[in-house]
PDB file of C-alpha atoms in Angstrom:
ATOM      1  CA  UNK A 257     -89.941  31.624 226.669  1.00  0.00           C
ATOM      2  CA  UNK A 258     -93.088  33.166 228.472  1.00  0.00           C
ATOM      3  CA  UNK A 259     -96.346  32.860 227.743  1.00  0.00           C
ATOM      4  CA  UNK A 260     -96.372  37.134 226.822  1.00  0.00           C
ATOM      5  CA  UNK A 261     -93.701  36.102 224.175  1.00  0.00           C
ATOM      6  CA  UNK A 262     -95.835  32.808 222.870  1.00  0.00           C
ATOM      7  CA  UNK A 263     -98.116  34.683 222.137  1.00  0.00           C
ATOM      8  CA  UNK A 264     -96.446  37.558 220.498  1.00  0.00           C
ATOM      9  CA  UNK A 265     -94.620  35.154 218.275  1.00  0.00           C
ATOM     10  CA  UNK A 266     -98.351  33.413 217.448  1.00  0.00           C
ATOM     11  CA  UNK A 267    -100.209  36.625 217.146  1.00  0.00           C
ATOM     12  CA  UNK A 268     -97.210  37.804 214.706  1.00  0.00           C
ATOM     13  CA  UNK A 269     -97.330  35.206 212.339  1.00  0.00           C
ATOM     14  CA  UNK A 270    -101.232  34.349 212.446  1.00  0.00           C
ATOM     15  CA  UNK A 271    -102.807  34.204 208.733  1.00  0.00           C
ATOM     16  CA  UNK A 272    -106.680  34.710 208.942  1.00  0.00           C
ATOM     17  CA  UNK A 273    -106.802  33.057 205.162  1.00  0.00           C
ATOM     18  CA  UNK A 274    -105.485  29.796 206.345  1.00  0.00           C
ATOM     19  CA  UNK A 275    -107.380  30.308 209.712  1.00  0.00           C
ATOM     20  CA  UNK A 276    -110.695  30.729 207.566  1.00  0.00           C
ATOM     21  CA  UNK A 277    -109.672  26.902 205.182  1.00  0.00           C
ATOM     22  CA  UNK A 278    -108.922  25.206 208.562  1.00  0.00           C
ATOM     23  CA  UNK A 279    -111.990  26.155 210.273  1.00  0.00           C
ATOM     24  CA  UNK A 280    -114.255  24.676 206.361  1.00  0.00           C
ATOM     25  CA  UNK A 281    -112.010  21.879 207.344  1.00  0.00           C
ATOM     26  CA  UNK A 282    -112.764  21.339 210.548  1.00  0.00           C
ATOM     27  CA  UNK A 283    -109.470  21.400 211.666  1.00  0.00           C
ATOM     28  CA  UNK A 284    -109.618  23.575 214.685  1.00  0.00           C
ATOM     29  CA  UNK A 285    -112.379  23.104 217.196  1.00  0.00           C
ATOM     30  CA  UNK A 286    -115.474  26.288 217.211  1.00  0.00           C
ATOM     31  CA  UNK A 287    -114.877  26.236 220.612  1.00  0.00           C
ATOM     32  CA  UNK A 288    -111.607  28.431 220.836  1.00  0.00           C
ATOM     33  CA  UNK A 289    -110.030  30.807 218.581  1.00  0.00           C
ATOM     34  CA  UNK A 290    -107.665  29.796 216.014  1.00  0.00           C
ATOM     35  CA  UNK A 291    -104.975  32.547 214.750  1.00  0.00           C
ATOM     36  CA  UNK A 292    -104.195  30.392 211.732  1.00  0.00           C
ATOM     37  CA  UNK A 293    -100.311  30.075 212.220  1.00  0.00           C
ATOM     38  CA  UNK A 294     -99.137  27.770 209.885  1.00  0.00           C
ATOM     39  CA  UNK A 295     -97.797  24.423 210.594  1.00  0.00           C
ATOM     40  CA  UNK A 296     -94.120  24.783 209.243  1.00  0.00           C
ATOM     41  CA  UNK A 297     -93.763  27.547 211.468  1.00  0.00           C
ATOM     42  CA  UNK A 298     -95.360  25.774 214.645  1.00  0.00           C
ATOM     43  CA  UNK A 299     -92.975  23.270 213.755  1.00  0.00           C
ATOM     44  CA  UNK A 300     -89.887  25.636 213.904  1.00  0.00           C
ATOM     45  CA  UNK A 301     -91.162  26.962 216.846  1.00  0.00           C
ATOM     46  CA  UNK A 302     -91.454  23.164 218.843  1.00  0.00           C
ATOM     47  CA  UNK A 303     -88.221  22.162 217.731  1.00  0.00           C
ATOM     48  CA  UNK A 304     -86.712  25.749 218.922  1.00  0.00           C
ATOM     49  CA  UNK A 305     -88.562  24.764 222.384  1.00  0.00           C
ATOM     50  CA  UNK A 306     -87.184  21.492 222.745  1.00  0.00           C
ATOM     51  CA  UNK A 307     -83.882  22.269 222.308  1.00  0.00           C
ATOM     52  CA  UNK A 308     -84.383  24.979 225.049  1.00  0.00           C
ATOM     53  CA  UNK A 309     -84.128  21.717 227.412  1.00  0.00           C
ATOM     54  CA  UNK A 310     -87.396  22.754 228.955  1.00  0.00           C
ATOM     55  CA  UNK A 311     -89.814  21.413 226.809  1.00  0.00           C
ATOM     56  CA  UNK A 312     -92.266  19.878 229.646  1.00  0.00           C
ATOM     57  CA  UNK A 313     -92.487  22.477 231.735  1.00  0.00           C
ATOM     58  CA  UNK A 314     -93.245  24.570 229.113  1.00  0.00           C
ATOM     59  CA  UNK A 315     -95.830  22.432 228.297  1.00  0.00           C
ATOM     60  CA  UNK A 316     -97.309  22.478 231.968  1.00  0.00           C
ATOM     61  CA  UNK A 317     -97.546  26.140 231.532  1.00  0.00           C
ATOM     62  CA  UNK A 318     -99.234  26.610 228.030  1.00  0.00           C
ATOM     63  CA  UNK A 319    -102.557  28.437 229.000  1.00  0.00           C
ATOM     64  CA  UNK A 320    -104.130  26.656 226.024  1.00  0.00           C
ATOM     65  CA  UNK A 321    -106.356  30.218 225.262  1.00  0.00           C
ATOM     66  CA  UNK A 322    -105.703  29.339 221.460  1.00  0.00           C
ATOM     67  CA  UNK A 323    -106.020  26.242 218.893  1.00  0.00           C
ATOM     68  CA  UNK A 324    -102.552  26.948 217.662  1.00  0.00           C
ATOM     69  CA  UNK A 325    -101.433  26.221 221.324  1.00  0.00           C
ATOM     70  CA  UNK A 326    -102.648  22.672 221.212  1.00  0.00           C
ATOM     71  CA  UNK A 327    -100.980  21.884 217.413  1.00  0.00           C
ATOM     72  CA  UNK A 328     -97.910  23.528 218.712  1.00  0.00           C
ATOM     73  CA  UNK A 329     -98.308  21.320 222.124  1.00  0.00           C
ATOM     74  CA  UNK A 330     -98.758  17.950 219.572  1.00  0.00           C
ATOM     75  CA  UNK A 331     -95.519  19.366 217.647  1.00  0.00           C
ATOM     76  CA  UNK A 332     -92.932  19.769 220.941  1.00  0.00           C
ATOM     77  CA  UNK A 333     -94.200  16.394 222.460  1.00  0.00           C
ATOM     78  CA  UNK A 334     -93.507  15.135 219.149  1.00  0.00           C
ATOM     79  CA  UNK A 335     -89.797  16.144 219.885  1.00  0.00           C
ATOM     80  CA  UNK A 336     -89.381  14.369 223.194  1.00  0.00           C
ATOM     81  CA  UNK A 337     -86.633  11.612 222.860  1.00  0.00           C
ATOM     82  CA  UNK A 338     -87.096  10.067 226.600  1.00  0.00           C
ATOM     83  CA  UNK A 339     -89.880   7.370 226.601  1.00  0.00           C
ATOM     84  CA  UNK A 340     -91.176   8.006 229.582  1.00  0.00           C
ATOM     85  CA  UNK A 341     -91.514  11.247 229.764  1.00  0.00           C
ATOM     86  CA  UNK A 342     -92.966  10.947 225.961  1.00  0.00           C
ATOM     87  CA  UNK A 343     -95.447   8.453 227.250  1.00  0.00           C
ATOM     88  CA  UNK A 344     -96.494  10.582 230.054  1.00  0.00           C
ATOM     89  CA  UNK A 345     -96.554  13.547 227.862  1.00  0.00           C
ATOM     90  CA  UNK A 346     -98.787  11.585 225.871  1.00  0.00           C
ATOM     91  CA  UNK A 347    -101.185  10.568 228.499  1.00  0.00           C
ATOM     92  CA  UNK A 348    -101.798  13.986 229.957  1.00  0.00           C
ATOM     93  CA  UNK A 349    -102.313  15.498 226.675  1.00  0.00           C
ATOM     94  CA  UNK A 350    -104.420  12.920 224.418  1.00  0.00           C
ATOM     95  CA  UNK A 351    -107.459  13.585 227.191  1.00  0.00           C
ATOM     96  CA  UNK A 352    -107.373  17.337 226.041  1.00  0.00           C
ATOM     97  CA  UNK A 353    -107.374  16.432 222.138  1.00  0.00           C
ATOM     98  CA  UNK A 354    -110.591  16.934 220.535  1.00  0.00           C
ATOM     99  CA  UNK A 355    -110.158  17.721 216.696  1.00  0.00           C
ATOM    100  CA  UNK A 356    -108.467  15.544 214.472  1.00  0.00           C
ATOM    101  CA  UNK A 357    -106.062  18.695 213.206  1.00  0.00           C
ATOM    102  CA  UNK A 358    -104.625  18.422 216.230  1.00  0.00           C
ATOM    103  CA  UNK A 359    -104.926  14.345 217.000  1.00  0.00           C
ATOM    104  CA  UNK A 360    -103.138  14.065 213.630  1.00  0.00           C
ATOM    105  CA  UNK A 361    -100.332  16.307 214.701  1.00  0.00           C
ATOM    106  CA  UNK A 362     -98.897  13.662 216.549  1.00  0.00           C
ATOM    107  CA  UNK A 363     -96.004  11.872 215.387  1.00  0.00           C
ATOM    108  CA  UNK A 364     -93.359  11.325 218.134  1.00  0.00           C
ATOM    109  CA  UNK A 365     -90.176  11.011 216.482  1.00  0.00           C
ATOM    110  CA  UNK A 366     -89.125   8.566 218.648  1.00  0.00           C
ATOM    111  CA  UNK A 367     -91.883   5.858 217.825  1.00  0.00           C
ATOM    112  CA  UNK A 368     -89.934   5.872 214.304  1.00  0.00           C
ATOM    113  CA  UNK A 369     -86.702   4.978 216.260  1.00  0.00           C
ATOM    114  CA  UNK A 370     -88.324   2.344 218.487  1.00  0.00           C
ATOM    115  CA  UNK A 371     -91.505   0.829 216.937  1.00  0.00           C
ATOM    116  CA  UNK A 372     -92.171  -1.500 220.208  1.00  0.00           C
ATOM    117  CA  UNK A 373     -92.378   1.036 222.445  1.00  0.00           C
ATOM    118  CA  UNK A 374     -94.986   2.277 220.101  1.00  0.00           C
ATOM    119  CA  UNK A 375     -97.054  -0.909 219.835  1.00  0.00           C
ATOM    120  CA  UNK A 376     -96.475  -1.656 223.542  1.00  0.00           C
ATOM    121  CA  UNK A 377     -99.598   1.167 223.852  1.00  0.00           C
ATOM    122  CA  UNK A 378    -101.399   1.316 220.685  1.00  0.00           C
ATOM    123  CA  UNK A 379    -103.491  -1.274 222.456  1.00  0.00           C
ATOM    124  CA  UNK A 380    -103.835   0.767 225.413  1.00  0.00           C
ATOM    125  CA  UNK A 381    -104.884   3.441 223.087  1.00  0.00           C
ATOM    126  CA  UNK A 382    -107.747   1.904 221.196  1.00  0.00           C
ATOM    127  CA  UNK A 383    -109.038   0.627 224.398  1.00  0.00           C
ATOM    128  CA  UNK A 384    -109.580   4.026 225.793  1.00  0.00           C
ATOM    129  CA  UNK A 385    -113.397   5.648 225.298  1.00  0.00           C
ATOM    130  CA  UNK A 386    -111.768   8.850 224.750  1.00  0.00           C
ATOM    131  CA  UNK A 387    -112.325   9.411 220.781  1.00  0.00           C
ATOM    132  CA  UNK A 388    -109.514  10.855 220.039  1.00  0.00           C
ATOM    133  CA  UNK A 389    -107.330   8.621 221.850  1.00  0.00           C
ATOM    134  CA  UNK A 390    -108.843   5.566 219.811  1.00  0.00           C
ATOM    135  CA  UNK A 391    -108.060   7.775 216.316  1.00  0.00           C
ATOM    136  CA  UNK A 392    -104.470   8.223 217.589  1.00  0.00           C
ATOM    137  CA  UNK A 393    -103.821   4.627 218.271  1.00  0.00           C
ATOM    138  CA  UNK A 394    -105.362   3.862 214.826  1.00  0.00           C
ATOM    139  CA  UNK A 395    -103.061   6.658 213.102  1.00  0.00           C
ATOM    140  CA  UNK A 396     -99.673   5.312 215.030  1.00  0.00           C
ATOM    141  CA  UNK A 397    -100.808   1.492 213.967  1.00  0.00           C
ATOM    142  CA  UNK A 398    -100.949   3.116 210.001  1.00  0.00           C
ATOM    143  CA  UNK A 399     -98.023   5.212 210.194  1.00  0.00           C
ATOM    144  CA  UNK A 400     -95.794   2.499 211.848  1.00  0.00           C
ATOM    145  CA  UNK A 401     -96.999  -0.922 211.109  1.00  0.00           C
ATOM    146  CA  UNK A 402     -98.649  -1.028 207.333  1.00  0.00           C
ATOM    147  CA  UNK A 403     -95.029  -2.181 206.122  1.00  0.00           C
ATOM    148  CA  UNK A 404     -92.857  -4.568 207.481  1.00  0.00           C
ATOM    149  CA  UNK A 405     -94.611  -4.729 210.754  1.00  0.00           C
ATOM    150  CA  UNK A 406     -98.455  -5.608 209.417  1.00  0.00           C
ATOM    151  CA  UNK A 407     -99.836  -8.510 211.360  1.00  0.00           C
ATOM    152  CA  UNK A 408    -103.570  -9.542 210.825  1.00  0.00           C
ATOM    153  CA  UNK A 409    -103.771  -9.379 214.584  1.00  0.00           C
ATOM    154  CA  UNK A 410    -103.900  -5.828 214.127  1.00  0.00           C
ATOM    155  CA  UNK A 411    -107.069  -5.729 212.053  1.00  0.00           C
ATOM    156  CA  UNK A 412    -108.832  -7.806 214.981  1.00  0.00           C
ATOM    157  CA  UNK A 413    -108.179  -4.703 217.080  1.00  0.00           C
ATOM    158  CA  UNK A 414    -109.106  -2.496 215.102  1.00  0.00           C
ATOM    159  CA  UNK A 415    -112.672  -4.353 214.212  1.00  0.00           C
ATOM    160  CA  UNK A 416    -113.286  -3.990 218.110  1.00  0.00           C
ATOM    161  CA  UNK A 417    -113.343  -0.411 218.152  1.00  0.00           C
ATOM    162  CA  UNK A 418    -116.887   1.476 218.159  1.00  0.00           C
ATOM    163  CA  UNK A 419    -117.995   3.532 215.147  1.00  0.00           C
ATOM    164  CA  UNK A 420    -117.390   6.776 215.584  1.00  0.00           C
ATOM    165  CA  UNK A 421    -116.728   8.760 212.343  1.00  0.00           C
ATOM    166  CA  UNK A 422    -113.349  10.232 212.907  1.00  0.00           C
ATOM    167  CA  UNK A 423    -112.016   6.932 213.930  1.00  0.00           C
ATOM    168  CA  UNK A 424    -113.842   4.981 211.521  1.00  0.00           C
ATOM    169  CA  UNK A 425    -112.224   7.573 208.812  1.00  0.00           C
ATOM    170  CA  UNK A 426    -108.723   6.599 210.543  1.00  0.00           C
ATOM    171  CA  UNK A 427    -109.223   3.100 210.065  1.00  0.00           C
ATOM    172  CA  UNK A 428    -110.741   3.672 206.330  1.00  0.00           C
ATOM    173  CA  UNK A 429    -106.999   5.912 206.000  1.00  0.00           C
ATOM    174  CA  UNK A 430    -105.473   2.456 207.307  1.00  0.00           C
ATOM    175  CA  UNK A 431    -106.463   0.106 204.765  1.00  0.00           C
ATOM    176  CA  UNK A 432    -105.650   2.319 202.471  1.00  0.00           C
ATOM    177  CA  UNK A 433    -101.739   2.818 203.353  1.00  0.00           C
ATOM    178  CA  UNK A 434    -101.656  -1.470 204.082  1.00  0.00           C
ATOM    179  CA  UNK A 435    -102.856  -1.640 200.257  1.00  0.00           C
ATOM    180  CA  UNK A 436     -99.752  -0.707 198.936  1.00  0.00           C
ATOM    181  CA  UNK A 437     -97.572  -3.365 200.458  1.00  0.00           C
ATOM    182  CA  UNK A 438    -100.084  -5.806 201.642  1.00  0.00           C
ATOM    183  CA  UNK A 439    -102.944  -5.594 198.718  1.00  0.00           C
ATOM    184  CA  UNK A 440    -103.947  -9.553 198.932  1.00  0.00           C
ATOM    185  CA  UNK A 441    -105.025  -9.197 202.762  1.00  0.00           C
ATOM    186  CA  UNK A 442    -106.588  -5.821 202.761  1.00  0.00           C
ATOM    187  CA  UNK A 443    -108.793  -6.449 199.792  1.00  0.00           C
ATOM    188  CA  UNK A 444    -109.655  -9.640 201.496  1.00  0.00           C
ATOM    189  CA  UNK A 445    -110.615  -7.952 204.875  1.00  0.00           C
ATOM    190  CA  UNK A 446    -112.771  -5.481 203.021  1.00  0.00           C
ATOM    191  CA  UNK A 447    -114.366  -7.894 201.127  1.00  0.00           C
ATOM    192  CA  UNK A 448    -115.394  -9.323 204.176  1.00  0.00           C
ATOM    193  CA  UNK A 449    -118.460  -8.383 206.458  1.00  0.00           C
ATOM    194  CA  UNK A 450    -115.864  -7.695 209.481  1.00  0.00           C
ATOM    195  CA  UNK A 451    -116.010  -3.879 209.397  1.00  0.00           C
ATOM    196  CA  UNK A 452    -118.789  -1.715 209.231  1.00  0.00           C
ATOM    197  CA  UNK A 453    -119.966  -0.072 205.353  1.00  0.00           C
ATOM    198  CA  UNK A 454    -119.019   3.070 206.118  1.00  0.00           C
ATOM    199  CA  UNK A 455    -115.343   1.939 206.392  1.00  0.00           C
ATOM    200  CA  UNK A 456    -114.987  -0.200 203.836  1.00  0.00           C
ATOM    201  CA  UNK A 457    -116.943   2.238 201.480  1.00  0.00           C
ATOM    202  CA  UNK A 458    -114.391   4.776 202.781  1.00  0.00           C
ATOM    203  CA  UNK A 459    -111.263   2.765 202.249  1.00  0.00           C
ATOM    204  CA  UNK A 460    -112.478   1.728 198.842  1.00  0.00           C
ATOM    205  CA  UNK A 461    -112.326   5.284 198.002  1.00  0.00           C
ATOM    206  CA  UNK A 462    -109.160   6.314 199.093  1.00  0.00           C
ATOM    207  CA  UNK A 463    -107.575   3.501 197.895  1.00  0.00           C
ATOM    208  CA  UNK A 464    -109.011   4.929 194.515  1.00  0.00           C
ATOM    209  CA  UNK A 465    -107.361   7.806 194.934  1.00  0.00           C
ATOM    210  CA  UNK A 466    -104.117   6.594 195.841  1.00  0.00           C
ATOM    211  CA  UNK A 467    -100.726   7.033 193.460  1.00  0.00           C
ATOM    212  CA  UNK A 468     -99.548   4.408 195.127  1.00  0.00           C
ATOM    213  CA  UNK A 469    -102.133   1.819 194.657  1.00  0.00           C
ATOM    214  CA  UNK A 470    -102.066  -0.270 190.985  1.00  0.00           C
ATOM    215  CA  UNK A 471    -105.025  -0.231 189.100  1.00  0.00           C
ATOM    216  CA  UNK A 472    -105.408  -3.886 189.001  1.00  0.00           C
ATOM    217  CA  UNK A 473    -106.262  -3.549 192.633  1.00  0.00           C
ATOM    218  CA  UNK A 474    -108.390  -0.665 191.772  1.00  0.00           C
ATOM    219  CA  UNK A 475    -110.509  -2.306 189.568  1.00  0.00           C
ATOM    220  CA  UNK A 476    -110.942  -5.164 191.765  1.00  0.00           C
ATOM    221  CA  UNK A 477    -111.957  -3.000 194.423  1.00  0.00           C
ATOM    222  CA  UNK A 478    -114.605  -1.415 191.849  1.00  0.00           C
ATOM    223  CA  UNK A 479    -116.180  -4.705 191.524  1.00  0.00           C
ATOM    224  CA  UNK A 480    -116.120  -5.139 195.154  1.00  0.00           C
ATOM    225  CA  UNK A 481    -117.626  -1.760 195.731  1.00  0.00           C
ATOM    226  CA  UNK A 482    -120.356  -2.385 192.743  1.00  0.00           C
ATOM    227  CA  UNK A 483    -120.902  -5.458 194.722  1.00  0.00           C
ATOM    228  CA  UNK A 484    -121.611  -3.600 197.910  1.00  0.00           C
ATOM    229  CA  UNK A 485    -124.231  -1.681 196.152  1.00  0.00           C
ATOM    230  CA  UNK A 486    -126.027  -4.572 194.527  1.00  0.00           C
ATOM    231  CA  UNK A 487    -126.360  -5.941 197.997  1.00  0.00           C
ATOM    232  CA  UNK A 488    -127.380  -2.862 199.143  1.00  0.00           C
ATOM    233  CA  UNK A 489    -124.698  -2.417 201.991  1.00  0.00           C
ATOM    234  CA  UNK A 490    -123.337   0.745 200.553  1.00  0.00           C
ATOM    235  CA  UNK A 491    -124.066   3.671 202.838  1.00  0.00           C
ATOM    236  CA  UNK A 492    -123.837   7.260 202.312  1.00  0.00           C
ATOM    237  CA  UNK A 493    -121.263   9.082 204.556  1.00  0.00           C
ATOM    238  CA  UNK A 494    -122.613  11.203 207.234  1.00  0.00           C
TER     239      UNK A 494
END
């Protein structure tokens, strides 16, 4: 495929109505147009890509002049089934990331297949300055290890990282997901002074919104949170 019939195929199925939601989400970044294509279709399109066979050079090649280009980049490396050339797909591309529409877009199939190769770098991830980076590492640790791989060494990592709001949000999304199988260590973490308020205020509340969550725990983490604001720790979200 060349980049004249990319961008046919984009500029064919664009939808200025979901373009205009994204952008009140902030899904796309202001600094480059967004056609609006939607993600089922980006996700046809990847898959159609990668089983071209050519799926990394066609990567090298994407001009990048649109913010569907960089969801649709997230959605073919999410295809790659070689871990090396997954990892380095990863490492050229997570640099370039800078909304969380397209950070969240990121769910190598292959990490499902082999969880330690996933770990192995989530590490490496949060480490990194890069924002982004740090929010995909947090995202990977939530998607792949809330279950049957949850270790409390985990949480130390994640208290290391610096606030920044989308990975603080991340983290937040986190404790939410390890709720539902590990309730009696989350609430315990929260309840502690190891995170910052913003977090655990966060996590409170999407744990409150969770199907998944029973309202016993909900209602202990009401008392928690009306404990927060009798201490006055509770902060309002910026």
């Amino acid at each position: 495929m060349t980049v004249e019939e990319l961008y046919a195929e984009l500029q064919s199925h664009q939808d200025r109505d979901y373009a205009a939601f994204a952008a009140r989400c902030g899904m796309p970044t202001p600094t480059r147009p967004f056609l609006g294509v939607r993600i089922p279709y980006l996700r046809k399109l990847a898959k159609r890509i990668a089983r071209a066979g050519d799926a990394l050079e066609f990567i090298s090649k994407m001009p990048r002049q649109y913010a569907d280009e960089y969801i649709l980049q997230a959605l073919i490396i999410n295809e790659i089934r070689d871990a090396t050339e997954l990892i380095g797909a990863l490492e050229r591309f997570l640099p370039l990331v800078d909304t969380w529409g397209v950070c969240d877009a990121l769910s190598p199939r292959l990490f499902k297949e082999d969880t330690s190769l996933c770990l192995k770098y989530i590490p490496v991830w949060l480490e990194r300055e890069h924002t982004y980076t740090q929010r995909f590492g947090v995202v990977m640790l939530l998607k792949h290890f809330t279950r049957d791989g949850f270790c409390r060494r985990h949480l130390a990592w994640l208290a290391e990282l610096p606030p920044s709001r989308e990975v603080d949000m991340a983290v937040a999304w986190y404790f939410a997901e390890a709720l539902v199988f590990h309730p009696r260590e989350i609430v315990a973490t929260i309840a502690e002074n190891t995170f910052s308020h913003t977090i655990r205020y966060a996590a409170i509340q999407k744990a409150r919104e969770s199907q998944r969550i029973p309202s016993v725990i909900k209602e202990e983490l009401a008392r928690l949170r009306m404990e927060m604001r009798a201490a006055g720790s509770e902060k309002r979200l910026v």
